[in-house]
PDB file of C-alpha atoms in Angstrom:
ATOM      1  CA  MET A 296      18.209 -12.304 -13.242  1.00 46.00           C
ATOM      2  CA  LYS A 297      17.323  -8.982 -11.666  1.00 56.00           C
ATOM      3  CA  HIS A 298      16.629  -7.263 -14.988  1.00 58.00           C
ATOM      4  CA  GLY A 299      13.948 -10.185 -15.771  1.00 63.00           C
ATOM      5  CA  GLN A 300      12.527  -9.732 -12.331  1.00 72.00           C
ATOM      6  CA  TYR A 301      11.652  -5.991 -12.929  1.00 75.00           C
ATOM      7  CA  ARG A 302      10.220  -6.783 -16.230  1.00 77.00           C
ATOM      8  CA  PHE A 303       8.026  -9.491 -14.242  1.00 74.00           C
ATOM      9  CA  ILE A 304       6.773  -6.771 -11.673  1.00 78.00           C
ATOM     10  CA  ALA A 305       6.453  -4.102 -14.274  1.00 77.00           C
ATOM     11  CA  GLY A 306       4.308  -6.406 -16.135  1.00 77.00           C
ATOM     12  CA  PHE A 307       1.896  -6.761 -13.287  1.00 80.00           C
ATOM     13  CA  LEU A 308       1.940  -3.093 -12.235  1.00 84.00           C
ATOM     14  CA  ALA A 309       1.261  -1.678 -15.859  1.00 85.00           C
ATOM     15  CA  ALA A 310      -2.502  -2.447 -16.045  1.00 86.00           C
ATOM     16  CA  PRO A 311      -3.289  -1.320 -12.515  1.00 88.00           C
ATOM     17  CA  LEU A 312      -1.171   1.913 -13.056  1.00 89.00           C
ATOM     18  CA  ALA A 313      -2.920   2.649 -16.290  1.00 90.00           C
ATOM     19  CA  VAL A 314      -6.391   2.267 -14.856  1.00 91.00           C
ATOM     20  CA  TYR A 315      -5.441   4.520 -12.042  1.00 90.00           C
ATOM     21  CA  ALA A 316      -3.823   7.113 -14.669  1.00 91.00           C
ATOM     22  CA  VAL A 317      -7.117   6.972 -16.821  1.00 91.00           C
ATOM     23  CA  PHE A 318      -9.879   7.060 -14.060  1.00 90.00           C
ATOM     24  CA  VAL A 319      -8.268   9.057 -11.232  1.00 87.00           C
ATOM     25  CA  LEU A 320      -5.114  11.314 -12.420  1.00 89.00           C
ATOM     26  CA  TRP A 321      -6.584  12.204 -15.837  1.00 92.00           C
ATOM     27  CA  PRO A 322      -9.814  13.742 -14.151  1.00 89.00           C
ATOM     28  CA  PHE A 323      -7.682  15.627 -12.023  1.00 88.00           C
ATOM     29  CA  VAL A 324      -5.798  16.992 -14.644  1.00 91.00           C
ATOM     30  CA  GLN A 325      -8.914  17.806 -16.947  1.00 90.00           C
ATOM     31  CA  SER A 326     -10.350  19.793 -13.942  1.00 89.00           C
ATOM     32  CA  ILE A 327      -7.265  22.017 -13.450  1.00 91.00           C
ATOM     33  CA  TYR A 328      -7.407  22.612 -17.332  1.00 93.00           C
ATOM     34  CA  TYR A 329     -11.130  23.622 -17.196  1.00 92.00           C
ATOM     35  CA  SER A 330     -10.445  25.922 -14.193  1.00 92.00           C
ATOM     36  CA  PHE A 331      -8.798  28.225 -16.727  1.00 93.00           C
ATOM     37  CA  THR A 332     -11.744  28.323 -19.059  1.00 92.00           C
ATOM     38  CA  ASP A 333     -15.462  29.706 -19.201  1.00 90.00           C
ATOM     39  CA  TRP A 334     -16.711  26.396 -19.764  1.00 89.00           C
ATOM     40  CA  THR A 335     -20.651  25.928 -18.825  1.00 87.00           C
ATOM     41  CA  GLY A 336     -20.821  22.276 -18.756  1.00 82.00           C
ATOM     42  CA  LEU A 337     -23.646  22.549 -21.110  1.00 81.00           C
ATOM     43  CA  SER A 338     -21.702  23.037 -24.430  1.00 81.00           C
ATOM     44  CA  PRO A 339     -18.649  21.600 -25.830  1.00 83.00           C
ATOM     45  CA  GLU A 340     -17.598  25.332 -26.719  1.00 85.00           C
ATOM     46  CA  PHE A 341     -15.320  27.057 -24.099  1.00 86.00           C
ATOM     47  CA  SER A 342     -12.451  29.677 -24.236  1.00 90.00           C
ATOM     48  CA  MET A 343      -9.451  30.182 -22.207  1.00 92.00           C
ATOM     49  CA  VAL A 344      -9.835  32.945 -19.547  1.00 91.00           C
ATOM     50  CA  GLY A 345      -6.682  32.522 -17.698  1.00 89.00           C
ATOM     51  CA  VAL A 346      -6.659  33.106 -13.849  1.00 92.00           C
ATOM     52  CA  GLU A 347     -10.073  34.858 -14.019  1.00 94.00           C
ATOM     53  CA  ASN A 348     -11.888  32.132 -12.224  1.00 93.00           C
ATOM     54  CA  TYR A 349      -9.530  32.137  -9.427  1.00 94.00           C
ATOM     55  CA  SER A 350      -9.661  36.111  -8.931  1.00 95.00           C
ATOM     56  CA  ARG A 351     -13.579  35.603  -9.005  1.00 93.00           C
ATOM     57  CA  MET A 352     -13.179  32.886  -6.234  1.00 94.00           C
ATOM     58  CA  LEU A 353     -10.804  34.988  -3.859  1.00 93.00           C
ATOM     59  CA  GLU A 354     -13.814  37.612  -3.843  1.00 94.00           C
ATOM     60  CA  ASP A 355     -16.660  35.396  -3.355  1.00 93.00           C
ATOM     61  CA  ASP A 356     -18.051  35.666   0.080  1.00 94.00           C
ATOM     62  CA  VAL A 357     -19.898  32.342  -0.239  1.00 94.00           C
ATOM     63  CA  PHE A 358     -16.709  30.503  -1.226  1.00 94.00           C
ATOM     64  CA  TRP A 359     -15.056  31.918   1.960  1.00 95.00           C
ATOM     65  CA  LYS A 360     -18.081  30.949   4.112  1.00 94.00           C
ATOM     66  CA  SER A 361     -17.839  27.474   2.411  1.00 94.00           C
ATOM     67  CA  LEU A 362     -14.240  27.241   3.093  1.00 94.00           C
ATOM     68  CA  GLN A 363     -14.651  28.067   6.784  1.00 95.00           C
ATOM     69  CA  HIS A 364     -17.315  25.624   7.278  1.00 94.00           C
ATOM     70  CA  SER A 365     -15.189  22.873   5.552  1.00 94.00           C
ATOM     71  CA  LEU A 366     -12.139  23.721   7.625  1.00 94.00           C
ATOM     72  CA  LEU A 367     -14.324  23.493  10.790  1.00 94.00           C
ATOM     73  CA  PHE A 368     -15.617  20.158   9.687  1.00 94.00           C
ATOM     74  CA  VAL A 369     -12.146  18.796   9.021  1.00 92.00           C
ATOM     75  CA  LEU A 370     -10.695  20.121  12.362  1.00 91.00           C
ATOM     76  CA  LEU A 371     -13.470  19.204  14.815  1.00 93.00           C
ATOM     77  CA  LEU A 372     -15.142  15.998  13.189  1.00 93.00           C
ATOM     78  CA  PRO A 373     -11.931  13.840  13.304  1.00 92.00           C
ATOM     79  CA  LEU A 374     -11.158  14.997  16.860  1.00 93.00           C
ATOM     80  CA  VAL A 375     -14.586  14.163  18.202  1.00 95.00           C
ATOM     81  CA  THR A 376     -14.949  11.181  16.134  1.00 94.00           C
ATOM     82  CA  ILE A 377     -11.657   9.538  16.623  1.00 94.00           C
ATOM     83  CA  GLY A 378     -11.694  10.540  20.431  1.00 93.00           C
ATOM     84  CA  LEU A 379     -15.118   8.833  21.036  1.00 93.00           C
ATOM     85  CA  ALA A 380     -14.155   5.720  19.122  1.00 93.00           C
ATOM     86  CA  LEU A 381     -10.961   5.348  20.944  1.00 92.00           C
ATOM     87  CA  PHE A 382     -12.869   5.572  24.180  1.00 91.00           C
ATOM     88  CA  PHE A 383     -15.473   3.207  23.275  1.00 90.00           C
ATOM     89  CA  ALA A 384     -13.265   0.890  21.821  1.00 89.00           C
ATOM     90  CA  PHE A 385     -10.957   0.951  25.021  1.00 88.00           C
ATOM     91  CA  MET A 386     -13.909   0.326  27.142  1.00 85.00           C
ATOM     92  CA  ILE A 387     -15.132  -2.535  24.943  1.00 85.00           C
ATOM     93  CA  ASN A 388     -11.731  -4.394  24.988  1.00 82.00           C
ATOM     94  CA  VAL A 389      -9.757  -3.138  27.849  1.00 77.00           C
ATOM     95  CA  GLY A 390     -11.937  -1.206  30.452  1.00 67.00           C
ATOM     96  CA  GLY A 391     -13.921  -3.833  32.221  1.00 59.00           C
ATOM     97  CA  ARG A 392     -13.217  -5.298  35.482  1.00 57.00           C
ATOM     98  CA  SER A 393     -11.391  -8.289  36.002  1.00 58.00           C
ATOM     99  CA  ARG A 394     -13.332 -11.354  36.375  1.00 55.00           C
ATOM    100  CA  LYS A 395     -12.892 -15.249  35.842  1.00 57.00           C
ATOM    101  CA  GLY A 396      -8.914 -14.844  36.548  1.00 49.00           C
ATOM    102  CA  ALA A 397      -8.657 -12.480  33.467  1.00 53.00           C
ATOM    103  CA  ALA A 398      -6.759  -9.302  34.587  1.00 58.00           C
ATOM    104  CA  VAL A 399      -7.691  -7.502  31.238  1.00 65.00           C
ATOM    105  CA  THR A 400     -11.275  -7.728  29.937  1.00 69.00           C
ATOM    106  CA  GLY A 401     -13.977  -5.401  28.429  1.00 68.00           C
ATOM    107  CA  VAL A 402     -17.165  -4.399  29.685  1.00 71.00           C
ATOM    108  CA  ARG A 403     -19.846  -6.660  30.139  1.00 75.00           C
ATOM    109  CA  GLY A 404     -21.819  -7.043  26.853  1.00 72.00           C
ATOM    110  CA  SER A 405     -18.886  -5.684  24.774  1.00 73.00           C
ATOM    111  CA  SER A 406     -20.150  -7.951  21.763  1.00 76.00           C
ATOM    112  CA  PHE A 407     -23.482  -6.190  21.899  1.00 81.00           C
ATOM    113  CA  TYR A 408     -22.098  -2.766  22.006  1.00 80.00           C
ATOM    114  CA  LYS A 409     -20.137  -3.439  19.117  1.00 80.00           C
ATOM    115  CA  ILE A 410     -23.211  -4.194  16.947  1.00 82.00           C
ATOM    116  CA  VAL A 411     -24.840  -1.096  18.288  1.00 84.00           C
ATOM    117  CA  TYR A 412     -22.120   1.221  17.519  1.00 85.00           C
ATOM    118  CA  PHE A 413     -21.721  -0.448  14.092  1.00 84.00           C
ATOM    119  CA  PHE A 414     -25.328  -0.229  13.377  1.00 86.00           C
ATOM    120  CA  PRO A 415     -25.282   3.223  11.533  1.00 86.00           C
ATOM    121  CA  GLN A 416     -22.823   1.872   9.075  1.00 85.00           C
ATOM    122  CA  VAL A 417     -25.318  -0.497   7.707  1.00 86.00           C
ATOM    123  CA  LEU A 418     -27.507   2.493   6.937  1.00 88.00           C
ATOM    124  CA  SER A 419     -26.960   4.557   3.901  1.00 89.00           C
ATOM    125  CA  ILE A 420     -25.937   8.187   4.538  1.00 90.00           C
ATOM    126  CA  ALA A 421     -28.953   9.563   2.791  1.00 91.00           C
ATOM    127  CA  ILE A 422     -31.337   7.397   5.117  1.00 92.00           C
ATOM    128  CA  VAL A 423     -29.328   8.744   8.116  1.00 92.00           C
ATOM    129  CA  ALA A 424     -30.025  12.276   7.142  1.00 93.00           C
ATOM    130  CA  LEU A 425     -33.534  11.780   6.379  1.00 93.00           C
ATOM    131  CA  LEU A 426     -34.229  10.261   9.796  1.00 93.00           C
ATOM    132  CA  PHE A 427     -32.293  13.110  11.471  1.00 93.00           C
ATOM    133  CA  GLN A 428     -34.171  15.545   9.297  1.00 93.00           C
ATOM    134  CA  PHE A 429     -37.399  14.340  10.907  1.00 92.00           C
ATOM    135  CA  ALA A 430     -35.825  14.210  14.297  1.00 93.00           C
ATOM    136  CA  TYR A 431     -34.859  17.939  14.033  1.00 93.00           C
ATOM    137  CA  ASN A 432     -38.283  19.200  12.767  1.00 90.00           C
ATOM    138  CA  PRO A 433     -39.285  21.977  15.125  1.00 88.00           C
ATOM    139  CA  ASN A 434     -42.966  20.902  15.074  1.00 86.00           C
ATOM    140  CA  SER A 435     -43.040  17.269  15.488  1.00 84.00           C
ATOM    141  CA  GLY A 436     -39.515  15.911  15.510  1.00 86.00           C
ATOM    142  CA  ALA A 437     -38.372  13.777  18.176  1.00 90.00           C
ATOM    143  CA  LEU A 438     -35.898  16.200  19.855  1.00 91.00           C
ATOM    144  CA  ASN A 439     -38.513  19.004  20.689  1.00 89.00           C
ATOM    145  CA  SER A 440     -41.071  16.281  21.456  1.00 90.00           C
ATOM    146  CA  ALA A 441     -38.542  15.040  24.173  1.00 90.00           C
ATOM    147  CA  LEU A 442     -37.907  18.237  25.434  1.00 88.00           C
ATOM    148  CA  LYS A 443     -41.603  18.913  25.867  1.00 88.00           C
ATOM    149  CA  ALA A 444     -42.104  15.707  27.413  1.00 87.00           C
ATOM    150  CA  VAL A 445     -39.808  16.413  30.440  1.00 88.00           C
ATOM    151  CA  GLY A 446     -41.537  19.980  30.980  1.00 82.00           C
ATOM    152  CA  LEU A 447     -39.116  22.184  28.630  1.00 81.00           C
ATOM    153  CA  ASP A 448     -41.888  23.445  26.610  1.00 79.00           C
ATOM    154  CA  GLY A 449     -40.142  26.721  26.439  1.00 80.00           C
ATOM    155  CA  VAL A 450     -37.145  25.356  24.799  1.00 83.00           C
ATOM    156  CA  GLN A 451     -38.021  24.490  21.363  1.00 85.00           C
ATOM    157  CA  PRO A 452     -35.112  25.116  18.979  1.00 89.00           C
ATOM    158  CA  ASN A 453     -35.681  25.561  15.206  1.00 90.00           C
ATOM    159  CA  TRP A 454     -32.518  23.305  14.835  1.00 91.00           C
ATOM    160  CA  LEU A 455     -32.056  23.220  11.172  1.00 92.00           C
ATOM    161  CA  GLY A 456     -33.570  26.683  10.683  1.00 90.00           C
ATOM    162  CA  ASP A 457     -31.404  28.651  13.219  1.00 89.00           C
ATOM    163  CA  PRO A 458     -28.188  29.761  11.401  1.00 90.00           C
ATOM    164  CA  GLY A 459     -26.223  29.385  14.707  1.00 90.00           C
ATOM    165  CA  LEU A 460     -27.181  25.799  15.339  1.00 92.00           C
ATOM    166  CA  ALA A 461     -27.857  24.146  11.870  1.00 93.00           C
ATOM    167  CA  LEU A 462     -24.050  23.507  11.269  1.00 93.00           C
ATOM    168  CA  TRP A 463     -23.720  21.893  14.746  1.00 94.00           C
ATOM    169  CA  CYS A 464     -26.698  19.752  13.987  1.00 94.00           C
ATOM    170  CA  VAL A 465     -25.097  18.613  10.870  1.00 94.00           C
ATOM    171  CA  MET A 466     -21.788  17.830  12.455  1.00 94.00           C
ATOM    172  CA  ALA A 467     -23.667  15.759  15.133  1.00 94.00           C
ATOM    173  CA  VAL A 468     -25.093  13.599  12.451  1.00 94.00           C
ATOM    174  CA  LEU A 469     -21.883  12.978  10.848  1.00 94.00           C
ATOM    175  CA  VAL A 470     -20.217  11.842  14.201  1.00 94.00           C
ATOM    176  CA  TRP A 471     -23.027   9.510  15.259  1.00 93.00           C
ATOM    177  CA  SER A 472     -23.089   8.055  11.522  1.00 92.00           C
ATOM    178  CA  THR A 473     -19.177   7.256  11.412  1.00 92.00           C
ATOM    179  CA  VAL A 474     -18.062   6.714  14.986  1.00 93.00           C
ATOM    180  CA  GLY A 475     -19.124   3.099  14.757  1.00 90.00           C
ATOM    181  CA  PHE A 476     -16.884   2.082  12.071  1.00 91.00           C
ATOM    182  CA  PHE A 477     -13.954   3.504  13.935  1.00 92.00           C
ATOM    183  CA  VAL A 478     -14.923   1.575  17.002  1.00 91.00           C
ATOM    184  CA  VAL A 479     -14.776  -1.715  15.037  1.00 89.00           C
ATOM    185  CA  LEU A 480     -11.385  -0.594  13.439  1.00 90.00           C
ATOM    186  CA  PHE A 481      -9.730   0.366  16.640  1.00 91.00           C
ATOM    187  CA  SER A 482     -11.175  -2.649  18.477  1.00 88.00           C
ATOM    188  CA  ALA A 483      -9.481  -4.723  15.820  1.00 86.00           C
ATOM    189  CA  GLY A 484      -6.271  -3.074  16.367  1.00 86.00           C
ATOM    190  CA  MET A 485      -6.680  -3.420  20.205  1.00 86.00           C
ATOM    191  CA  THR A 486      -7.391  -7.094  20.128  1.00 83.00           C
ATOM    192  CA  SER A 487      -3.983  -7.747  18.236  1.00 83.00           C
ATOM    193  CA  ILE A 488      -2.018  -5.957  21.155  1.00 82.00           C
ATOM    194  CA  PRO A 489      -0.761  -8.984  23.605  1.00 81.00           C
ATOM    195  CA  LYS A 490      -2.542  -9.086  26.923  1.00 79.00           C
ATOM    196  CA  ASP A 491       0.786  -9.460  28.570  1.00 82.00           C
ATOM    197  CA  PHE A 492       1.522  -5.654  28.134  1.00 81.00           C
ATOM    198  CA  TYR A 493      -1.913  -4.836  29.852  1.00 79.00           C
ATOM    199  CA  GLU A 494      -1.157  -7.333  32.617  1.00 77.00           C
ATOM    200  CA  ALA A 495       2.369  -5.983  33.400  1.00 82.00           C
ATOM    201  CA  ALA A 496       1.032  -2.526  33.516  1.00 80.00           C
ATOM    202  CA  LEU A 497      -1.790  -3.188  36.163  1.00 77.00           C
ATOM    203  CA  LEU A 498       0.791  -5.255  38.084  1.00 79.00           C
ATOM    204  CA  ASP A 499       2.935  -1.936  38.288  1.00 79.00           C
ATOM    205  CA  GLY A 500      -0.096   0.028  39.540  1.00 78.00           C
ATOM    206  CA  ALA A 501      -0.873   1.884  36.382  1.00 77.00           C
ATOM    207  CA  SER A 502      -4.617   3.110  35.964  1.00 80.00           C
ATOM    208  CA  ARG A 503      -6.696   2.691  33.129  1.00 80.00           C
ATOM    209  CA  VAL A 504      -5.968   6.040  31.936  1.00 83.00           C
ATOM    210  CA  THR A 505      -2.182   5.733  32.231  1.00 85.00           C
ATOM    211  CA  THR A 506      -2.573   2.326  30.523  1.00 85.00           C
ATOM    212  CA  PHE A 507      -4.281   3.961  27.595  1.00 85.00           C
ATOM    213  CA  PHE A 508      -1.834   6.575  27.002  1.00 87.00           C
ATOM    214  CA  ARG A 509       1.402   4.471  27.754  1.00 86.00           C
ATOM    215  CA  VAL A 510       0.496   1.393  26.093  1.00 84.00           C
ATOM    216  CA  THR A 511      -2.710   1.415  23.807  1.00 86.00           C
ATOM    217  CA  LEU A 512      -2.282   4.729  22.034  1.00 87.00           C
ATOM    218  CA  PRO A 513       1.395   4.242  21.119  1.00 87.00           C
ATOM    219  CA  LEU A 514       0.888   0.838  19.947  1.00 87.00           C
ATOM    220  CA  LEU A 515      -2.283   1.756  18.003  1.00 89.00           C
ATOM    221  CA  TRP A 516      -0.824   5.055  16.751  1.00 88.00           C
ATOM    222  CA  ASP A 517      -0.544   4.071  12.949  1.00 87.00           C
ATOM    223  CA  THR A 518      -4.147   2.808  12.795  1.00 89.00           C
ATOM    224  CA  VAL A 519      -5.311   6.231  14.531  1.00 91.00           C
ATOM    225  CA  GLN A 520      -3.231   8.315  12.197  1.00 89.00           C
ATOM    226  CA  SER A 521      -4.654   6.406   9.133  1.00 89.00           C
ATOM    227  CA  GLY A 522      -8.312   6.646  10.799  1.00 90.00           C
ATOM    228  CA  TRP A 523      -7.625  10.560  11.317  1.00 91.00           C
ATOM    229  CA  ILE A 524      -6.822  11.043   7.514  1.00 90.00           C
ATOM    230  CA  TYR A 525      -9.907   8.874   6.377  1.00 89.00           C
ATOM    231  CA  MET A 526     -12.236  10.815   8.679  1.00 91.00           C
ATOM    232  CA  GLY A 527     -10.914  14.217   7.399  1.00 89.00           C
ATOM    233  CA  ILE A 528     -11.513  13.150   3.806  1.00 89.00           C
ATOM    234  CA  LEU A 529     -14.911  12.012   4.574  1.00 88.00           C
ATOM    235  CA  ALA A 530     -15.644  15.372   6.250  1.00 89.00           C
ATOM    236  CA  LEU A 531     -14.425  17.249   3.116  1.00 90.00           C
ATOM    237  CA  GLY A 532     -15.922  14.863   0.748  1.00 85.00           C
ATOM    238  CA  ALA A 533     -19.215  12.871   0.069  1.00 82.00           C
ATOM    239  CA  GLU A 534     -20.116  12.466   3.502  1.00 87.00           C
ATOM    240  CA  SER A 535     -20.587  16.065   4.459  1.00 90.00           C
ATOM    241  CA  PHE A 536     -22.097  16.760   0.944  1.00 92.00           C
ATOM    242  CA  ALA A 537     -24.887  14.181   1.209  1.00 92.00           C
ATOM    243  CA  VAL A 538     -25.971  15.357   4.774  1.00 94.00           C
ATOM    244  CA  VAL A 539     -25.859  19.055   4.062  1.00 94.00           C
ATOM    245  CA  GLN A 540     -27.691  18.549   0.638  1.00 93.00           C
ATOM    246  CA  ILE A 541     -30.717  16.267   2.194  1.00 93.00           C
ATOM    247  CA  MET A 542     -30.962  17.983   5.526  1.00 93.00           C
ATOM    248  CA  THR A 543     -30.620  21.618   5.275  1.00 92.00           C
ATOM    249  CA  VAL A 544     -32.918  24.204   3.694  1.00 88.00           C
ATOM    250  CA  GLY A 545     -31.733  25.802   0.564  1.00 84.00           C
ATOM    251  CA  PRO A 546     -29.613  23.402   0.610  1.00 86.00           C
ATOM    252  CA  GLY A 547     -26.711  24.864   2.405  1.00 89.00           C
ATOM    253  CA  GLY A 548     -28.916  27.169   4.478  1.00 84.00           C
ATOM    254  CA  PRO A 549     -30.134  29.207   6.024  1.00 89.00           C
ATOM    255  CA  ASP A 550     -28.259  32.212   4.882  1.00 88.00           C
ATOM    256  CA  TYR A 551     -25.410  29.688   3.435  1.00 92.00           C
ATOM    257  CA  SER A 552     -24.605  28.980   7.269  1.00 92.00           C
ATOM    258  CA  THR A 553     -23.971  25.174   6.423  1.00 93.00           C
ATOM    259  CA  THR A 554     -22.655  25.489   2.953  1.00 94.00           C
ATOM    260  CA  VAL A 555     -19.583  23.264   2.359  1.00 94.00           C
ATOM    261  CA  LEU A 556     -16.959  23.288  -0.332  1.00 94.00           C
ATOM    262  CA  PRO A 557     -18.388  20.110  -1.843  1.00 94.00           C
ATOM    263  CA  LEU A 558     -21.973  21.377  -1.971  1.00 94.00           C
ATOM    264  CA  TYR A 559     -20.772  24.730  -3.429  1.00 94.00           C
ATOM    265  CA  VAL A 560     -19.093  22.971  -6.314  1.00 94.00           C
ATOM    266  CA  TYR A 561     -22.379  20.908  -6.946  1.00 93.00           C
ATOM    267  CA  MET A 562     -24.401  24.147  -6.866  1.00 93.00           C
ATOM    268  CA  LYS A 563     -22.332  26.079  -9.269  1.00 92.00           C
ATOM    269  CA  ALA A 564     -21.792  23.221 -11.771  1.00 91.00           C
ATOM    270  CA  PHE A 565     -25.424  21.767 -11.851  1.00 90.00           C
ATOM    271  CA  ARG A 566     -27.862  24.674 -10.615  1.00 89.00           C
ATOM    272  CA  ASP A 567     -25.936  27.649 -12.120  1.00 88.00           C
ATOM    273  CA  GLY A 568     -24.482  25.896 -15.313  1.00 88.00           C
ATOM    274  CA  GLN A 569     -21.005  27.426 -14.346  1.00 91.00           C
ATOM    275  CA  ALA A 570     -18.752  24.111 -14.607  1.00 91.00           C
ATOM    276  CA  ALA A 571     -15.585  26.096 -14.894  1.00 93.00           C
ATOM    277  CA  TYR A 572     -16.000  28.005 -11.807  1.00 94.00           C
ATOM    278  CA  ALA A 573     -17.130  24.684 -10.080  1.00 94.00           C
ATOM    279  CA  THR A 574     -13.953  23.129 -11.274  1.00 94.00           C
ATOM    280  CA  THR A 575     -11.967  25.910  -9.807  1.00 95.00           C
ATOM    281  CA  ILE A 576     -13.661  25.478  -6.364  1.00 95.00           C
ATOM    282  CA  GLY A 577     -12.851  21.789  -6.739  1.00 93.00           C
ATOM    283  CA  VAL A 578      -9.252  22.694  -7.066  1.00 93.00           C
ATOM    284  CA  ALA A 579      -9.219  24.558  -4.038  1.00 93.00           C
ATOM    285  CA  LEU A 580     -10.904  21.673  -2.235  1.00 93.00           C
ATOM    286  CA  LEU A 581      -8.132  19.491  -3.442  1.00 91.00           C
ATOM    287  CA  VAL A 582      -5.706  21.724  -2.252  1.00 92.00           C
ATOM    288  CA  VAL A 583      -7.197  21.718   1.184  1.00 92.00           C
ATOM    289  CA  THR A 584      -7.489  17.928   1.359  1.00 91.00           C
ATOM    290  CA  LEU A 585      -3.802  17.221   0.382  1.00 91.00           C
ATOM    291  CA  ALA A 586      -2.712  19.980   3.014  1.00 92.00           C
ATOM    292  CA  PHE A 587      -4.686  18.343   5.668  1.00 91.00           C
ATOM    293  CA  ALA A 588      -3.369  14.958   4.741  1.00 88.00           C
ATOM    294  CA  ALA A 589       0.221  16.134   4.636  1.00 90.00           C
ATOM    295  CA  VAL A 590       0.037  17.945   8.041  1.00 89.00           C
ATOM    296  CA  VAL A 591      -1.593  14.915   9.878  1.00 88.00           C
ATOM    297  CA  MET A 592       1.362  12.840   8.386  1.00 85.00           C
ATOM    298  CA  ARG A 593       3.945  15.167   9.394  1.00 86.00           C
ATOM    299  CA  LEU A 594       2.482  15.960  12.732  1.00 82.00           C
ATOM    300  CA  GLY A 595       1.895  12.512  13.391  1.00 72.00           C
ATOM    301  CA  ARG A 596       5.095  11.130  12.530  1.00 72.00           C
ATOM    302  CA  ARG A 597       6.912   8.854  15.114  1.00 66.00           C
ATOM    303  CA  GLU A 598       9.288   6.088  15.262  1.00 62.00           C
ATOM    304  CA  ARG A 599       7.171   2.639  14.598  1.00 62.00           C
ATOM    305  CA  LEU A 600       6.724   0.365  17.673  1.00 58.00           C
ATOM    306  CA  GLU A 601       6.627  -3.487  16.937  1.00 60.00           C
ATOM    307  CA  TYR A 602       5.571  -6.100  19.104  1.00 54.00           C
TER     308      TYR A 602
END
C-alpha cells in the first residue's frame, strides 16, 4: 500500500520538479559553466579559460565597490524596512487607545492607513524610480523646491549627483516602495493573534512596548524571518537594479557610487559584451544571496510558538 502511495505522490511531483529543474536549476548550472569560458554573448564560439574570470574579478575595483554597495543594501534595507513595517502594523492593529469597551484596538483610521502604506505597491518600480528622479532634480525637483519654500535657499543638495548622497537617496526610494507590502503582511499576522493575549498583558500592567516585544514579536517571528529574507533578496536583485538603472547617472554613478552587483552584471553582459565575466559576477551574487539567507535562517532560529 505504501509503495503505491509513494508512486502516486511521485507522479504528481514529477512534472513540477522537471519544470523547476529546466527553468531554474539548469540556468544556474549554465551560468557557472560559462563563468569558466571567454564567451562574449554575441557569438556561439568560446573556449575554456579556467579561473581567469575569477582572478580578474578579485582584482576589479568596480566589482568590490558594487559588492560593498550590495552588502550595505542587504544589511540596512531589511533592518529599516522591517522595523518601520512592524511599527506601523503594530500601531494600526494594536497601538490605539481603548474605546467602545475594546481593550485592544488600532489607531483611528487604521483601514485608511493600510491603503496609504500599500499604495506604492500598486505602482511599478520603474514608475516609482521616475517619480523620485524628478523629485530629486536639483533645479526643479520637489525636495529642493520645498527647502526653498521654507527659507533654506542655501541648502540645495545635488541629490543624485553627489557621490556621498546618491546611494542613500536610492535606498530611501527602496524603503518607501516596499514598506507598505510588509505592513499589510505583518498586519495579517497580527490579526490572527488572539486578543486575549493582549488583554491579559494589559491587565498585568504591561506597556505597549512590552506587549510588542513579549507578545507580538515572538508570535510573529516566523513571518518576520520570512520577510527579512524576502527583503534581502529584493535588495540584492531586481528592485535595486531597476532603481539604480533608472535614477542614477551613468547608470551607477557618479563615479560608481551607486553601482550594485545586479547592475554591474547587466553592464558587463549587455554594454561591454563580456557575458562570461558577467556570469562570474552573477555567481558571486548567488553566493552572497545564499549566504545571507543562511545567516538569517541560522540567527533567527528559535523554538516555534503555537497558539
